[in-house]
Every structure is written in C-alpha cells, then in structure tokens.
XYZ file of C-alpha atoms in Angstrom:
780
model
C 83.921 61.187 91.111
C 82.150 57.964 92.051
C 84.383 55.942 94.378
C 82.707 52.654 93.531
C 81.899 52.698 89.815
C 79.778 49.863 88.431
C 81.762 47.661 86.073
C 81.018 47.132 82.452
C 79.406 43.793 81.818
C 81.574 40.988 80.525
C 81.361 39.376 77.096
C 80.123 35.876 76.413
C 82.578 34.240 74.071
C 83.143 30.663 75.180
C 80.364 28.195 76.134
C 80.690 25.635 78.861
C 81.448 22.023 78.074
C 78.712 19.505 77.292
C 76.874 17.870 80.145
C 76.243 14.575 78.512
C 78.127 12.968 75.649
C 76.264 10.976 73.004
C 74.025 7.869 72.143
C 73.613 5.464 70.170
C 72.055 2.578 69.964
C 71.570 0.882 72.746
C 74.097 0.144 70.211
C 72.120 2.426 69.375
C 75.324 5.438 71.157
C 73.701 8.642 69.670
C 71.624 9.898 72.666
C 70.996 13.576 73.602
C 73.616 15.855 75.203
C 72.358 18.814 77.215
C 74.673 21.623 78.223
C 74.254 24.922 79.967
C 75.748 28.269 79.121
C 75.567 31.027 81.701
C 74.682 33.878 79.338
C 76.123 37.323 79.424
C 74.129 39.798 81.460
C 75.016 42.634 79.104
C 71.855 43.493 77.115
C 73.889 44.895 74.258
C 75.953 41.734 73.962
C 72.833 39.564 74.153
C 71.415 41.575 71.276
C 74.533 40.886 69.213
C 74.157 37.114 69.653
C 70.398 37.127 69.211
C 69.123 35.750 65.932
C 66.306 38.310 65.765
C 66.867 41.208 63.365
C 68.205 44.381 64.958
C 66.789 47.818 64.472
C 68.606 50.205 62.145
C 71.189 52.332 63.830
C 69.292 55.481 62.911
C 66.320 54.314 64.991
C 68.426 53.522 68.056
C 70.435 56.728 68.259
C 68.726 59.796 69.738
C 68.301 62.729 67.457
C 70.755 65.351 68.646
C 73.185 67.815 67.166
C 76.070 66.887 69.465
C 78.981 64.999 67.966
C 79.729 61.468 69.153
C 82.851 61.131 71.247
C 85.407 58.479 70.256
C 85.571 55.395 72.461
C 88.541 55.014 74.784
C 91.139 52.605 73.335
C 90.654 50.127 76.173
C 86.880 49.947 75.673
C 87.285 49.614 71.911
C 89.886 46.843 72.178
C 87.956 44.839 74.769
C 84.755 45.137 72.712
C 86.324 44.234 69.373
C 86.040 40.403 69.799
C 82.255 40.780 69.945
C 82.238 42.429 66.520
C 84.671 39.865 65.110
C 82.816 36.773 66.391
C 82.113 34.223 63.634
C 80.754 30.652 63.677
C 83.490 27.974 63.642
C 82.633 26.744 60.145
C 83.097 30.211 58.615
C 86.003 30.597 56.213
C 87.412 33.520 58.214
C 86.954 31.898 61.611
C 90.676 31.506 62.264
C 91.289 35.122 61.280
C 88.651 36.276 63.753
C 90.346 34.285 66.527
C 93.765 35.751 65.750
C 92.463 39.323 65.554
C 90.428 38.916 68.748
C 93.413 37.564 70.669
C 95.582 40.381 69.359
C 92.977 42.935 70.383
C 92.768 41.624 73.946
C 96.543 41.413 74.303
C 96.894 45.011 73.210
C 94.170 45.997 75.652
C 95.959 44.301 78.539
C 99.214 46.006 77.550
C 97.692 49.450 78.077
C 98.731 51.194 81.322
C 96.401 52.015 84.220
C 93.443 49.883 83.168
C 90.303 50.169 85.300
C 89.629 46.943 87.246
C 86.422 46.201 85.387
C 88.071 46.579 81.962
C 91.076 44.496 82.990
C 88.872 41.750 84.474
C 86.751 41.711 81.351
C 89.840 41.495 79.117
C 91.328 38.585 81.085
C 87.958 36.848 80.872
C 87.802 37.309 77.104
C 91.368 36.058 76.701
C 90.623 32.950 78.776
C 87.423 32.177 76.871
C 89.059 32.662 73.479
C 92.002 30.553 74.585
C 89.687 27.725 75.595
C 88.025 27.922 72.195
C 91.445 27.626 70.560
C 92.312 24.634 72.768
C 88.956 22.946 72.172
C 89.398 23.360 68.414
C 92.764 21.580 68.504
C 94.688 24.562 67.104
C 97.245 24.546 69.905
C 98.160 20.930 69.116
C 98.572 21.518 65.384
C 101.892 22.463 63.840
C 100.117 24.392 61.087
C 98.887 27.054 63.529
C 101.983 28.630 65.031
C 99.924 31.523 66.387
C 98.239 29.113 68.828
C 101.393 27.708 70.394
C 101.684 28.316 74.104
C 98.045 29.343 74.435
C 97.624 26.956 77.394
C 100.021 28.907 79.616
C 98.399 32.151 78.494
C 94.973 30.826 79.530
C 96.317 29.780 82.927
C 97.769 33.255 83.424
C 94.495 34.905 82.379
C 92.496 32.765 84.803
C 94.886 33.495 87.657
C 95.062 37.257 87.091
C 91.349 37.617 86.449
C 90.355 35.587 89.504
C 92.486 37.798 91.753
C 90.870 40.950 90.402
C 87.352 39.495 90.732
C 88.014 38.519 94.352
C 89.349 41.945 95.307
C 86.339 43.860 94.002
C 82.877 42.808 95.245
C 81.263 44.524 92.281
C 83.007 42.008 89.985
C 81.558 38.927 91.702
C 79.774 37.831 88.538
C 83.145 37.242 86.888
C 84.332 35.097 89.799
C 81.814 32.360 89.021
C 82.701 32.236 85.348
C 86.439 32.111 86.123
C 85.837 29.073 88.337
C 83.925 27.283 85.563
C 86.702 28.006 83.060
C 89.348 26.771 85.497
C 87.475 23.497 85.909
C 87.161 23.185 82.140
C 90.918 23.685 81.714
C 91.680 21.162 84.467
C 89.459 18.599 82.769
C 91.326 19.152 79.489
C 94.584 18.602 81.373
C 93.189 15.246 82.658
C 93.004 16.551 86.235
C 89.545 15.122 86.689
C 89.379 15.028 90.489
C 90.789 18.535 90.752
C 88.227 19.840 88.257
C 85.357 18.254 90.176
C 86.595 19.700 93.462
C 86.791 23.146 91.869
C 83.124 22.947 90.848
C 82.100 21.653 94.270
C 83.961 24.517 95.944
C 82.186 26.957 93.649
C 78.770 25.521 94.554
C 79.515 25.699 98.285
C 80.672 29.333 97.968
C 77.453 30.553 96.343
C 75.092 32.653 98.404
C 71.302 33.115 98.081
C 71.789 36.554 96.551
C 73.566 35.100 93.519
C 71.439 34.851 90.342
C 69.680 31.466 89.873
C 71.417 30.753 86.597
C 74.770 30.698 88.421
C 73.592 27.866 90.689
C 72.236 25.868 87.777
C 75.321 26.459 85.628
C 77.613 25.143 88.355
C 75.462 22.075 88.990
C 75.215 21.266 85.288
C 78.982 21.667 84.903
C 79.498 19.176 87.750
C 77.118 16.719 86.080
C 79.118 17.121 82.890
C 82.351 16.224 84.650
C 80.811 13.259 86.467
C 79.264 11.731 83.343
C 82.409 12.171 81.230
C 84.579 9.019 81.446
C 87.959 9.641 83.064
C 91.128 9.176 81.044
C 92.237 6.196 83.132
C 88.885 4.448 82.800
C 88.814 5.046 79.046
C 92.363 3.796 78.534
C 91.782 0.642 80.550
C 88.674 -0.213 78.547
C 90.387 0.312 75.204
C 93.645 -1.596 75.687
C 92.482 -4.864 77.236
C 93.482 -7.658 74.855
C 93.527 -5.311 71.840
C 89.763 -4.839 71.995
C 88.288 -1.929 70.142
C 87.034 0.994 72.232
C 83.310 1.192 72.962
C 81.328 3.595 70.811
C 80.087 5.464 73.891
C 82.375 5.002 76.911
C 80.422 4.872 80.154
C 81.644 6.369 83.432
C 82.113 4.313 86.557
C 79.011 3.352 88.575
C 80.198 5.549 91.441
C 80.326 8.609 89.176
C 76.915 7.778 87.719
C 75.308 7.713 91.156
C 77.091 10.943 92.076
C 75.747 12.587 88.895
C 72.225 11.366 89.671
C 72.517 12.885 93.152
C 73.472 16.263 91.663
C 70.565 16.008 89.219
C 68.238 15.429 92.163
C 69.645 18.502 93.925
C 69.115 20.576 90.780
C 65.535 19.365 90.450
C 64.780 20.009 94.131
C 66.138 23.557 93.895
C 64.128 24.221 90.734
C 60.909 22.950 92.353
C 61.499 25.027 95.483
C 61.964 28.196 93.416
C 59.175 27.449 90.950
C 61.427 26.975 87.918
C 59.376 24.293 86.150
C 61.473 24.130 82.992
C 64.680 23.608 84.962
C 62.951 20.801 86.864
C 61.958 19.311 83.492
C 65.581 19.522 82.386
C 66.585 17.571 85.485
C 64.093 14.801 84.748
C 65.243 14.435 81.140
C 68.869 14.424 82.287
C 68.141 11.625 84.751
C 66.573 9.484 82.026
C 69.463 10.170 79.679
C 72.139 9.304 82.265
C 70.382 6.050 83.174
C 70.033 4.991 79.534
C 73.673 5.800 78.778
C 74.819 3.837 81.845
C 72.630 0.851 80.955
C 70.767 0.987 84.287
C 67.585 -0.290 82.641
C 65.812 -1.207 85.869
C 65.497 2.476 86.806
C 64.851 3.880 83.336
C 61.109 3.209 83.209
C 60.340 5.277 86.289
C 62.571 8.133 85.106
C 60.948 8.242 81.663
C 57.456 8.124 83.123
C 58.282 11.073 85.384
C 59.665 13.101 82.486
C 56.665 12.279 80.270
C 54.319 13.350 83.041
C 56.185 16.662 83.370
C 55.629 17.285 79.648
C 52.013 16.142 79.802
C 52.587 13.129 77.547
C 50.452 9.993 77.727
C 49.980 7.234 75.172
C 47.728 4.282 74.501
C 49.563 1.116 73.396
C 49.050 0.264 69.741
C 46.578 -2.583 69.230
C 47.646 -5.581 67.153
C 46.438 -7.185 65.001
C 44.434 -4.617 63.070
C 40.611 -4.915 63.158
C 39.344 -7.476 60.677
C 36.544 -6.974 58.181
C 33.082 -8.019 59.278
C 31.174 -10.731 57.331
C 29.419 -9.483 54.169
C 25.760 -8.548 54.380
C 23.119 -8.849 51.693
C 21.590 -5.637 50.341
C 19.137 -4.942 47.559
C 22.010 -4.039 45.301
C 24.107 -7.082 46.043
C 26.628 -8.131 48.623
C 28.283 -5.419 50.672
C 31.236 -5.959 52.944
C 31.002 -4.297 56.315
C 34.087 -2.751 57.807
C 34.685 -1.700 61.334
C 34.949 2.049 61.660
C 38.553 3.119 61.575
C 39.797 4.405 64.921
C 40.137 8.167 65.115
C 43.550 9.539 64.328
C 45.521 10.118 67.477
C 46.328 13.750 68.129
C 49.651 14.634 69.707
C 50.768 17.548 71.844
C 52.726 20.199 69.973
C 55.070 22.594 71.748
C 55.456 26.271 70.982
C 58.257 26.847 73.474
C 61.637 25.984 71.964
C 63.023 24.463 75.162
C 60.003 22.223 75.768
C 60.051 21.150 72.119
C 63.715 20.190 72.389
C 63.092 18.246 75.604
C 60.164 16.425 73.972
C 62.274 15.297 71.010
C 65.092 14.098 73.278
C 62.724 12.330 75.655
C 60.795 10.568 72.882
C 64.023 9.195 71.429
C 65.124 7.970 74.847
C 61.729 6.378 75.439
C 61.742 4.656 72.037
C 65.219 3.255 72.669
C 64.176 1.952 76.086
C 60.911 0.404 74.858
C 62.751 -1.237 71.956
C 65.322 -2.632 74.374
C 62.592 -4.164 76.526
C 60.730 -5.474 73.463
C 57.518 -3.470 73.954
C 56.551 -2.827 70.330
C 53.034 -1.715 71.247
C 54.467 1.049 73.455
C 56.974 2.106 70.823
C 54.448 2.749 68.055
C 52.582 5.791 69.497
C 55.794 7.435 70.681
C 57.396 6.971 67.289
C 54.318 8.491 65.631
C 54.535 11.480 67.984
C 58.222 11.918 67.178
C 57.483 11.918 63.455
C 54.657 14.409 63.964
C 56.987 16.773 65.815
C 59.656 16.530 63.128
C 57.087 17.059 60.378
C 56.034 20.287 62.121
C 59.568 21.687 61.725
C 60.178 21.595 65.451
C 63.937 21.522 64.874
C 63.749 25.019 63.418
C 63.012 26.328 66.902
C 66.655 25.731 67.908
C 68.632 25.764 64.639
C 72.025 26.236 66.325
C 71.464 23.684 69.090
C 70.817 26.235 71.881
C 67.648 27.040 73.777
C 66.891 29.414 76.651
C 65.060 28.978 79.936
C 63.637 32.284 81.111
C 64.065 32.762 84.857
C 61.992 35.201 86.964
C 65.105 36.944 88.310
C 68.423 37.426 86.628
C 69.542 36.384 83.165
C 68.056 33.363 81.428
C 69.738 29.972 81.396
C 71.077 29.013 77.968
C 71.077 25.247 77.374
C 72.986 23.448 74.662
C 71.116 20.442 73.260
C 71.949 17.927 70.582
C 72.428 19.684 67.255
C 69.239 19.554 65.140
C 71.120 18.071 62.176
C 72.057 15.117 64.374
C 68.518 14.790 65.718
C 67.047 14.809 62.217
C 69.197 11.931 60.966
C 69.074 10.159 64.307
C 65.298 9.956 63.945
C 65.733 7.686 60.898
C 68.095 5.446 62.847
C 65.814 5.243 65.884
C 62.838 4.500 63.636
C 64.675 1.727 61.810
C 66.020 0.124 64.982
C 62.606 0.189 66.670
C 60.905 -1.724 63.835
C 61.982 -5.341 64.361
C 59.700 -6.982 61.800
C 61.546 -7.960 58.614
C 58.564 -9.748 57.027
C 56.597 -8.184 54.183
C 57.054 -6.507 50.862
C 58.255 -3.216 52.324
C 59.350 -3.762 55.926
C 59.595 -0.465 57.779
C 62.982 -1.336 59.192
C 64.407 -1.461 55.698
C 62.438 1.565 54.488
C 63.622 3.817 57.318
C 67.243 2.700 56.926
C 67.238 3.273 53.155
C 65.517 6.644 53.456
C 67.930 7.643 56.211
C 70.926 6.890 54.009
C 69.424 8.843 51.116
C 68.722 11.789 53.429
C 72.235 11.576 54.858
C 73.727 12.011 51.379
C 71.556 15.091 50.832
C 72.314 16.626 54.239
C 76.047 15.968 53.906
C 76.460 18.703 51.299
C 74.397 21.275 53.210
C 76.089 23.768 55.476
C 75.521 23.199 59.202
C 74.443 26.152 61.321
C 76.562 26.928 64.396
C 76.428 29.750 66.888
C 79.223 32.281 67.229
C 80.298 30.888 70.602
C 80.768 27.328 69.293
C 84.282 26.023 68.768
C 85.944 24.078 65.980
C 85.812 21.079 68.303
C 82.014 21.269 68.197
C 82.117 21.109 64.402
C 84.380 18.072 64.483
C 82.129 16.371 67.032
C 78.990 16.924 64.936
C 80.717 15.592 61.819
C 81.913 12.481 63.654
C 78.447 11.807 65.043
C 76.929 12.135 61.594
C 79.510 9.677 60.246
C 78.635 7.205 62.986
C 74.922 7.582 62.266
C 75.503 6.619 58.635
C 77.491 3.568 59.743
C 74.643 2.577 62.051
C 72.101 3.001 59.252
C 74.220 0.786 57.009
C 74.374 -1.750 59.825
C 70.574 -1.825 60.083
C 70.239 -2.231 56.322
C 72.780 -5.074 56.310
C 70.986 -6.875 59.124
C 67.546 -6.715 57.533
C 68.997 -7.748 54.142
C 70.522 -10.887 55.682
C 67.206 -11.693 57.387
C 65.419 -11.403 54.043
C 68.016 -13.523 52.182
C 69.020 -10.524 50.052
C 72.644 -11.571 50.126
C 73.943 -9.412 47.272
C 72.521 -6.286 48.901
C 74.049 -7.272 52.230
C 77.505 -7.860 50.715
C 77.383 -4.554 48.831
C 76.434 -2.571 51.929
C 79.045 -4.362 54.013
C 81.710 -3.155 51.588
C 80.255 0.367 51.719
C 80.247 0.282 55.516
C 83.894 -0.814 55.698
C 84.948 1.914 53.260
C 82.894 4.544 55.095
C 84.266 3.714 58.534
C 87.835 3.733 57.258
C 87.314 7.041 55.449
C 86.082 8.756 58.615
C 88.575 6.921 60.858
C 85.890 5.231 62.956
C 86.555 1.639 61.881
C 87.730 0.551 65.380
C 84.315 1.515 66.753
C 82.522 -0.782 64.280
C 85.071 -3.590 63.768
C 83.272 -6.034 66.082
C 79.879 -5.296 64.540
C 81.237 -5.703 60.998
C 82.692 -9.079 61.972
C 79.313 -10.070 63.442
C 77.555 -9.124 60.193
C 80.043 -11.267 58.262
C 79.319 -14.146 60.647
C 75.544 -13.854 60.167
C 75.983 -13.636 56.400
C 78.225 -16.713 56.299
C 75.800 -18.574 58.569
C 72.914 -17.797 56.211
C 75.007 -18.802 53.167
C 75.651 -22.271 54.640
C 79.320 -21.523 55.397
C 79.776 -22.841 58.960
C 83.581 -22.684 59.023
C 83.723 -19.026 58.017
C 80.793 -18.204 60.289
C 82.585 -19.801 63.260
C 85.740 -17.785 62.600
C 83.800 -14.524 62.228
C 81.764 -15.147 65.388
C 84.955 -15.619 67.360
C 86.542 -12.529 65.797
C 83.492 -10.451 66.705
C 83.512 -11.737 70.301
C 87.249 -11.061 70.599
C 87.070 -7.475 69.362
C 83.836 -6.523 71.118
C 83.782 -4.913 74.532
C 83.126 -7.477 77.246
C 79.541 -7.428 78.424
C 78.325 -5.482 75.401
C 75.409 -6.453 73.172
C 77.708 -7.383 70.271
C 79.853 -9.558 72.531
C 76.841 -11.503 73.825
C 75.312 -11.780 70.342
C 78.559 -13.182 68.903
C 78.840 -15.814 71.632
C 75.175 -16.738 71.191
C 75.652 -17.115 67.434
C 78.705 -19.313 67.922
C 76.823 -21.492 70.407
C 73.810 -21.872 68.106
C 76.113 -22.786 65.208
C 77.825 -25.499 67.257
C 74.445 -26.907 68.338
C 73.344 -27.151 64.715
C 76.606 -28.716 63.564
C 76.493 -31.244 66.401
C 72.962 -32.266 65.413
C 73.970 -32.529 61.756
C 77.014 -34.656 62.548
C 74.991 -37.029 64.732
C 72.524 -37.620 61.879
C 74.834 -37.709 58.857
C 78.042 -39.092 60.332
C 81.166 -38.502 58.279
C 79.118 -36.930 55.466
C 77.895 -34.053 57.662
C 79.634 -31.441 55.498
C 77.746 -32.483 52.360
C 75.084 -30.070 51.185
C 76.799 -27.028 52.686
C 78.404 -24.232 50.714
C 81.018 -25.344 48.223
C 82.927 -22.077 48.663
C 83.254 -22.389 52.437
C 86.589 -22.587 54.187
C 87.709 -26.055 55.301
C 86.472 -26.941 58.754
C 89.379 -26.893 61.253
C 90.536 -30.451 61.869
C 91.264 -29.772 65.531
C 87.839 -28.174 66.064
C 85.213 -30.284 67.774
C 81.612 -29.574 66.863
C 80.259 -30.808 70.171
C 78.510 -27.990 72.025
C 79.404 -27.958 75.700
C 76.355 -27.674 77.945
C 78.351 -25.815 80.589
C 79.664 -23.253 78.107
C 76.228 -22.930 76.537
C 74.612 -22.156 79.892
C 77.266 -19.503 80.524
C 76.231 -17.829 77.269
C 72.569 -18.130 78.281
C 73.334 -16.425 81.575
C 75.205 -13.653 79.747
C 72.263 -13.000 77.385
C 69.841 -12.563 80.267
C 69.035 -8.905 80.835
C 70.524 -7.783 77.502
C 67.214 -6.827 75.934
C 64.206 -8.417 74.337
C 65.991 -10.065 71.385
C 68.848 -11.644 73.326
C 66.486 -12.596 76.144
C 64.437 -14.642 73.663
C 67.633 -16.109 72.181
C 68.683 -17.163 75.684
C 65.396 -19.028 76.115
C 65.897 -20.813 72.772
C 69.450 -21.870 73.672
C 68.375 -23.053 77.102
C 65.650 -25.142 75.469
C 68.315 -26.775 73.280
C 70.466 -27.666 76.304
C 67.581 -28.862 78.506
C 67.225 -32.678 78.554
C 63.575 -32.555 79.706
C 61.025 -32.042 76.946
C 58.541 -30.290 79.227
C 61.092 -27.679 80.319
C 62.190 -27.204 76.725
C 58.591 -26.470 75.725
C 58.284 -23.954 78.558
C 61.433 -22.128 77.459
C 60.252 -22.040 73.841
C 56.856 -20.772 74.921
C 58.483 -17.930 76.857
C 60.727 -17.157 73.883
C 57.684 -17.033 71.593
C 55.956 -14.585 73.942
C 59.008 -12.304 73.940
C 59.399 -12.427 70.151
C 55.687 -11.786 69.602
C 55.697 -8.878 72.051
C 58.669 -7.335 70.231
C 57.118 -8.101 66.787
C 60.341 -9.866 65.787
C 58.904 -12.222 63.172
C 62.330 -13.373 62.005
C 63.064 -14.914 65.397
C 59.424 -15.910 65.818
C 59.591 -18.108 62.703
C 62.539 -20.082 64.137
C 60.798 -20.524 67.509
C 57.597 -21.753 65.835
C 59.617 -24.330 63.883
C 61.256 -25.610 67.065
C 57.910 -25.826 68.874
C 56.313 -27.642 65.918
C 59.105 -30.227 66.023
C 58.103 -31.073 69.611
C 54.436 -31.634 68.674
C 54.955 -33.289 65.280
C 54.454 -36.856 66.561
C 52.108 -36.156 69.479
C 49.727 -33.394 68.343
C 49.606 -33.257 64.566
C 46.873 -30.616 64.307
C 48.702 -28.274 66.674
C 51.959 -28.827 64.809
C 50.270 -28.181 61.455
C 48.892 -24.854 62.689
C 52.320 -23.665 63.778
C 53.915 -24.956 60.582
C 51.447 -22.952 58.513
C 52.351 -19.752 60.382
C 56.036 -20.562 60.064
C 55.645 -21.173 56.330
C 53.995 -17.763 55.870
C 56.748 -16.013 57.812
C 59.484 -17.840 55.892
C 57.923 -16.804 52.573
C 57.550 -13.207 53.785
C 61.264 -12.977 54.589
C 62.137 -11.939 51.057
C 58.828 -10.983 49.493
C 59.289 -8.673 46.462
C 58.202 -5.008 46.758
C 55.136 -5.672 44.600
C 53.231 -8.676 43.366
C 54.439 -8.233 39.810
C 58.072 -7.948 40.808
C 58.621 -11.688 41.162
C 59.556 -13.610 38.010
C 56.745 -15.609 36.487
C 56.839 -19.360 37.044
C 55.530 -22.069 34.728
C 54.122 -24.201 37.542
C 51.225 -23.043 39.637
C 52.674 -24.811 42.637
C 55.820 -22.720 42.550
C 55.824 -20.029 45.234
C 56.055 -16.453 43.992
C 58.849 -15.710 46.424
C 61.125 -18.210 48.120
C 62.042 -16.107 51.158
C 64.049 -18.086 53.693
C 64.672 -21.190 51.592
C 66.280 -23.473 54.235
C 63.491 -22.827 56.733
C 60.848 -23.131 54.023
C 62.298 -26.479 52.908
C 62.353 -27.794 56.481
C 58.704 -26.800 56.953
C 57.796 -28.356 53.604
C 59.375 -31.658 54.563
C 57.423 -31.707 57.817
C 54.209 -30.965 55.898
C 55.004 -33.834 53.531
C 55.265 -36.267 56.437
C 51.965 -35.083 57.881
C 50.183 -35.386 54.526
C 51.560 -38.896 53.963
C 50.459 -39.895 57.439
C 46.945 -38.569 56.721
C 46.805 -40.248 53.279
C 46.210 -37.014 51.348
C 47.735 -37.922 47.978
C 46.830 -34.656 46.222
C 48.457 -32.594 48.931
C 51.451 -34.941 48.870
C 52.004 -34.332 45.158
C 51.623 -30.573 45.507
C 53.944 -30.418 48.500
C 56.516 -32.573 46.701
C 56.594 -30.057 43.854
C 56.988 -27.168 46.292
C 59.770 -28.952 48.136
C 61.630 -29.517 44.879
C 61.606 -25.789 44.171
C 62.787 -24.995 47.693
C 65.500 -27.651 47.503
C 66.752 -26.063 44.305
C 66.863 -22.659 46.040
C 68.886 -24.136 48.914
C 71.243 -25.789 46.447
C 71.691 -22.462 44.668
C 72.703 -20.881 47.965
C 75.244 -23.657 48.535
C 76.697 -23.144 45.042
C 76.689 -19.365 45.304
C 79.933 -17.960 43.970
C 81.038 -21.331 42.523
C 80.573 -22.487 38.906
C 77.704 -24.954 38.721
C 78.957 -28.415 37.757
C 76.083 -30.570 38.885
C 72.889 -30.486 40.867
C 73.437 -32.316 44.148
C 70.538 -34.090 45.743
C 68.786 -31.983 48.355
C 69.619 -32.903 51.914
C 67.230 -33.157 54.828
C 67.632 -29.995 56.905
C 66.165 -31.339 60.142
C 67.796 -29.367 62.976
C-alpha cells in the first residue's frame, strides 16, 4: 500500500471577491471591476465548468467487458455538489445549495475519512457557505436552512486548515483556505485582520508554488485595499444627513498601498514573461487612479496600458474639410470636393482576455479624456469602442470570466465587468462624452435615448451567470443596471434643458424619480435630481425656486464632489445675474420673470459676495473641463479689471471649444461680445453672429419640415434658446442703428418681437395667459 497517496483534487465552487468595485461617471461610477479566481487544478472539474460541449460518455469510456465498480460513499458525496451546481438565477438554485450542503455534511459525518477527502469536503463546505453568506440567505428569515452558516464556515476553515498544514501533499488547499478566511473576515468587517491574513499568505509562498497562487493572493489584497472600510463609508454617509456617494472611494493611504501591490504584480509578471498578467496590472492601475480621482497620474497610466495593447490614435480633426470652389467644365459648373480621409481601421482582438481589457481600457480612457475636455482625443477611442462592440466582442466572455493561460500550472481565471453592464454602459459613456447639444440630432441626446430603449429591451432578457457566481452577484448586476438607467435619464434631462425642451425634461425627471425609488437608489441620485430641478427652474425664469434647489443640491451632495461644486457654481451665477438685474431695474427687478415662481425670500439678499464667489471658483478648479471653464467665467464676473476679465473669458472660450461644449461656448461668446460692443463693433458683430447661430441650434427640430410654418419670412424656423437669442438680437439692433442700416433695423426688430414673445411664453408657462407683458431688456 502506498504510504503517501496523492490526494484527489479539490472542487472549485466559490469565486474570490471582486478586486475593484464599480464606475460611473466621473459621475460617471460604473467603471470596470476585475477579479481573479484561482481555478481548480482537477481536469475533470474544469471540464464540468467549461462552456465547450463535452464528448458523449460512450466515447470517453474504454471498451471493456468488466463491470464498473460503485463509487465509495465518501467520494460520491464529496463530488455531488459539482453535479448539482447551477447558476444563481436558476429557479432551482436554492435547492442545489441545500442538497450540496447536505451532501457535504453527510460526507463529513462518515467515519475514518482519508485526509484528502476530508480536506476537500471542508473546502467545499466553506465555499458553499460563503456563497450562501454572499447571497444574503443567512440574514433572511425566509431561509431557515441558512441560519448559523457563519459558524459552520468558521469551523470548516479551521478544521480544513489544520489538515492542509499537517499533510504537505495538501498544500494547494492551504492557499485557498487562507483566501476564504480573509474573505470571511472582510464580511465580518475585520478589515485590518483580513489584509494581514493575505499579507501573511503572500510572505509564506515559495518559488515552487504555481504562479496563479501568487497572482491570486496579490489580486485579493488589491481587492481588500480598494474596498472602502466600514468606518470610512459610515463617516461619509452620515455627515449632516448627506446622501452616500454613488461609488465610495477608499482612503488615500489604501489607494497608494493598492498601487504598490499592483506594481509588485506587474514586476513579477514581467520577470516571468507573463505578458497578459502584466497587462492586467496596467489596466488595474488606470482603473484605481480613475476611481480615486487622481487625475494627474491617470494620463501616464492609460498611455502605458494602451501601449501594452498596441493602441494608438490620431486626434479627430475639426472642423471638417470644406468644399473647394466650383470649377467650370464643358458641361457646366462642377463643385470640387476634397477627397474624404480613409476610414480608420482599428485593432480587433481574438483573445478573450485581451478583448475584455481593451473594452475596459477604452471606457476608462474616454472617461478621462471627457473629464479633461479633450474632445478630439475622445472621438477615435469612442469609434474603436463601437467597432469592438459591433464585432460581438462581448460574446467572448458571456459570463464575465476570462482566462490567462500560464506556462506552468493552472490558468488564472479573471472576473471582469459583466458584459450586460458593459453593453449598456457603452451608451452612457458615449452620451456623456458628447458635450455638444447644438443641432437637429445631437449625439448626446441620441445615445441617451437609444440607451434607454435598449435598456428596456435588455431588462426582460435573462442574464447569463456562471455556476460559481452567487446570488449577491446577481443583485449587484441588477443594481448597476438600475443605476445606469438613472444616469441615462440624467443625461437626457440635461440635454433637454440645454435645448429648451422643458416638457421633455419635466417628464424624464418624473420618470427618474419613480425609477430611483422603485429600485431603492434614490439617495444616490437625490443631489443630482435637485440640481436638475435647479437648472430647469433657472431656464424657466424662476430664480426663487432655482435658488432653493441649488442649495438643496449642495446640501445633499457629497462635499468636494462634482455635483456639490456645480450646485454652488449655479447658485453663485444666479446671484450675480439677480444682482445685475436689481441694479438696472430697481424695485421692479422681478418683473418679466416667471409668473408661477415662488416668492423671493424677503430676508434673502441678492448681492453676490466676491469672497464667497472666489471660494466657489477655487473649488471648481481641477474638477474637469466644464467646471474649469465655469470657474473662469465666474472669476471674470468678479474681476474689477476689464483686461483680466477678457483674459479669463478667453481662457474659458478655449476650454469650451476644446471640449466642444457649444452650450457653454454660446454664453462665453455673449459675455466677450459685451466687452467689445462699444470699442470694436466689427469684432463684437462676428462673435454675436456665432452666438446667434448657437442659440438657434439649441432647440433645432429633427428635420427642416418639423418646425411649424410661419407667415413672416423674418421669423426664425426654430427659436432655440430664446432669452439668449433675444439678448443677441437687441445687441444687433443697437449696432445696426449705430451704422444707419434701416433695412436691417426693421428686419431685426421683427425678429426681436418674435423672440420677445417666446421669452414671455416661458415666463407665463403653466399660468393662464391674461395679458401680453412688454418684453424686458435681458442685458446681463
């Protein structure tokens, strides 16, 4: 008899926890999460989990006349959970868990178990127990069978670890027991203890251990370091009744520690020639930096990851090439056109892991370039992302798992963001990256609308999960999908307000509130909903309601967040406008505003404090391209020197143009034109013409025939932003009168009358029309 029998290989039942939790939007939180699973080294078990079709049993069994012997009860019981494994969204998933637990308990109750069978049974019981805990069954009163599973898991980990330590041939189980112990400690909010357990595991590894064990331990440590601790999360959620952030960020100390571990992982992979593991490290570094908001280091990390994938892009050229002058031919006049540039070809990936990394990295890069306002850099990367998705790249990892083949030992199984999330997230990233709201069919609106329509279709389709996923994974995917729909609604609301489509904005705001309450995620979006209400009231000439909503949004938003800074900037801009209006109109400064607005608070002073305004300007600095330009505009308003004000507006115009944010660009052009109106009329007229075109484009109908026909030729086909258009028209009227152009004066007077009527309609919106008030001068 062999004195040192080789053990049977263990079963893979429970995956490790996620490395990185999701992103979003720079509000955006719906970014990629990458997780490792140390796979089972049992070839038979790997074949069970493989998605490839298996050979018929008749082809696998040797042709012989001998009868098959029955399996020993212990082997049968310990192997039964593999046959009973079902995905967590299966209708019999709970039954499979109960039967598997019963099978392992009966196996452990048998007398005189061999050490390898007993160690394997304790491992299976611990993994199944962690799946039960992760699915929330042990905390539910409906599932009495799951009560007390925590103590049973602790016992299984203790007993199994002792057996694995006593027998050198069972060393492979020792590593997995340590990872499960750390996972249980993290669930018990023993964060420091869990991290120390992983560190002790890493220090105990020897060069003879398989490579995937090293990588699994390092990735598990990164997961623990990037997951916010319970104390940090509680402190950020309970300060002054503020709503919790959509994607809680860990402490800076933990972020730097995680980056150090990522560097160690990458160095080890390079030393051993594991290129795909090194690529994983580079993508992880970019993802951690984006999630932590460390934007200064993101560019270098993304460039390194793109170089590892062989990606390079040429910035998109704007504006598009113009047509050449017409040339005379024997058949008439022919218009020459510049040859269209050749279609850009993009790299496609056959390997599932590289394809998954490319999709994650492109989304991270698009989010970063949008944050910095580099629209020309965003365009080619967004086109590449769409090309990958059109090639059905998500079908390469339908369950959200990919493998990295290693030269020695088992492969490394990596959990990535679920493809259903990536598919819908692509619509959100595309919509958020397109800042231009001008035109008949702005892409920002098109992507948001198409994303919502696709979401409704995908919501009724069954989601594919692997057999080692837990019910907690299902709940997490569903919550992320719900948050993506809320973000898409938010984008659609924002672009509708920019385009003066107020009915559409109000309708989608109601849908967004109902959706967030239905899926119990309203606290995550309360501040943003209040900010949308503030912008809508501001556009509808309701300053009192806008002021109250701005302050509500700032109060409920997380301090230092984008929404918090945007709310304070909106409040400051509103006070600047009201102060200017009061100084010009005196006691009648409320005339011409919305008749359905709330009464202005009597104890509220409209004077904008320069000191408070500069504090808001300082807060907006470094918050991204849009708020950076807003900060320059506000600083120009608070600067007493005209030359400095022009410099700030010029910088703001450069930022808005670079980001292709024509909504903000129209406002900046109007402010610059006001500075040159009396000193450089030709320069002011040029900027006013551009501003007029942008104002008309903010609300252009989908097609030329969509606008209602007008009796006067001077009437614009589409009003667009009526208040801005009226202000520009009044400035044009002054210039034409100064130049003595009577025909242009009469035409502009007719146009101004139409725009004044549109502004008056906005002021009377929601109130029965009793009379037509005289249009007021809207000089800011």
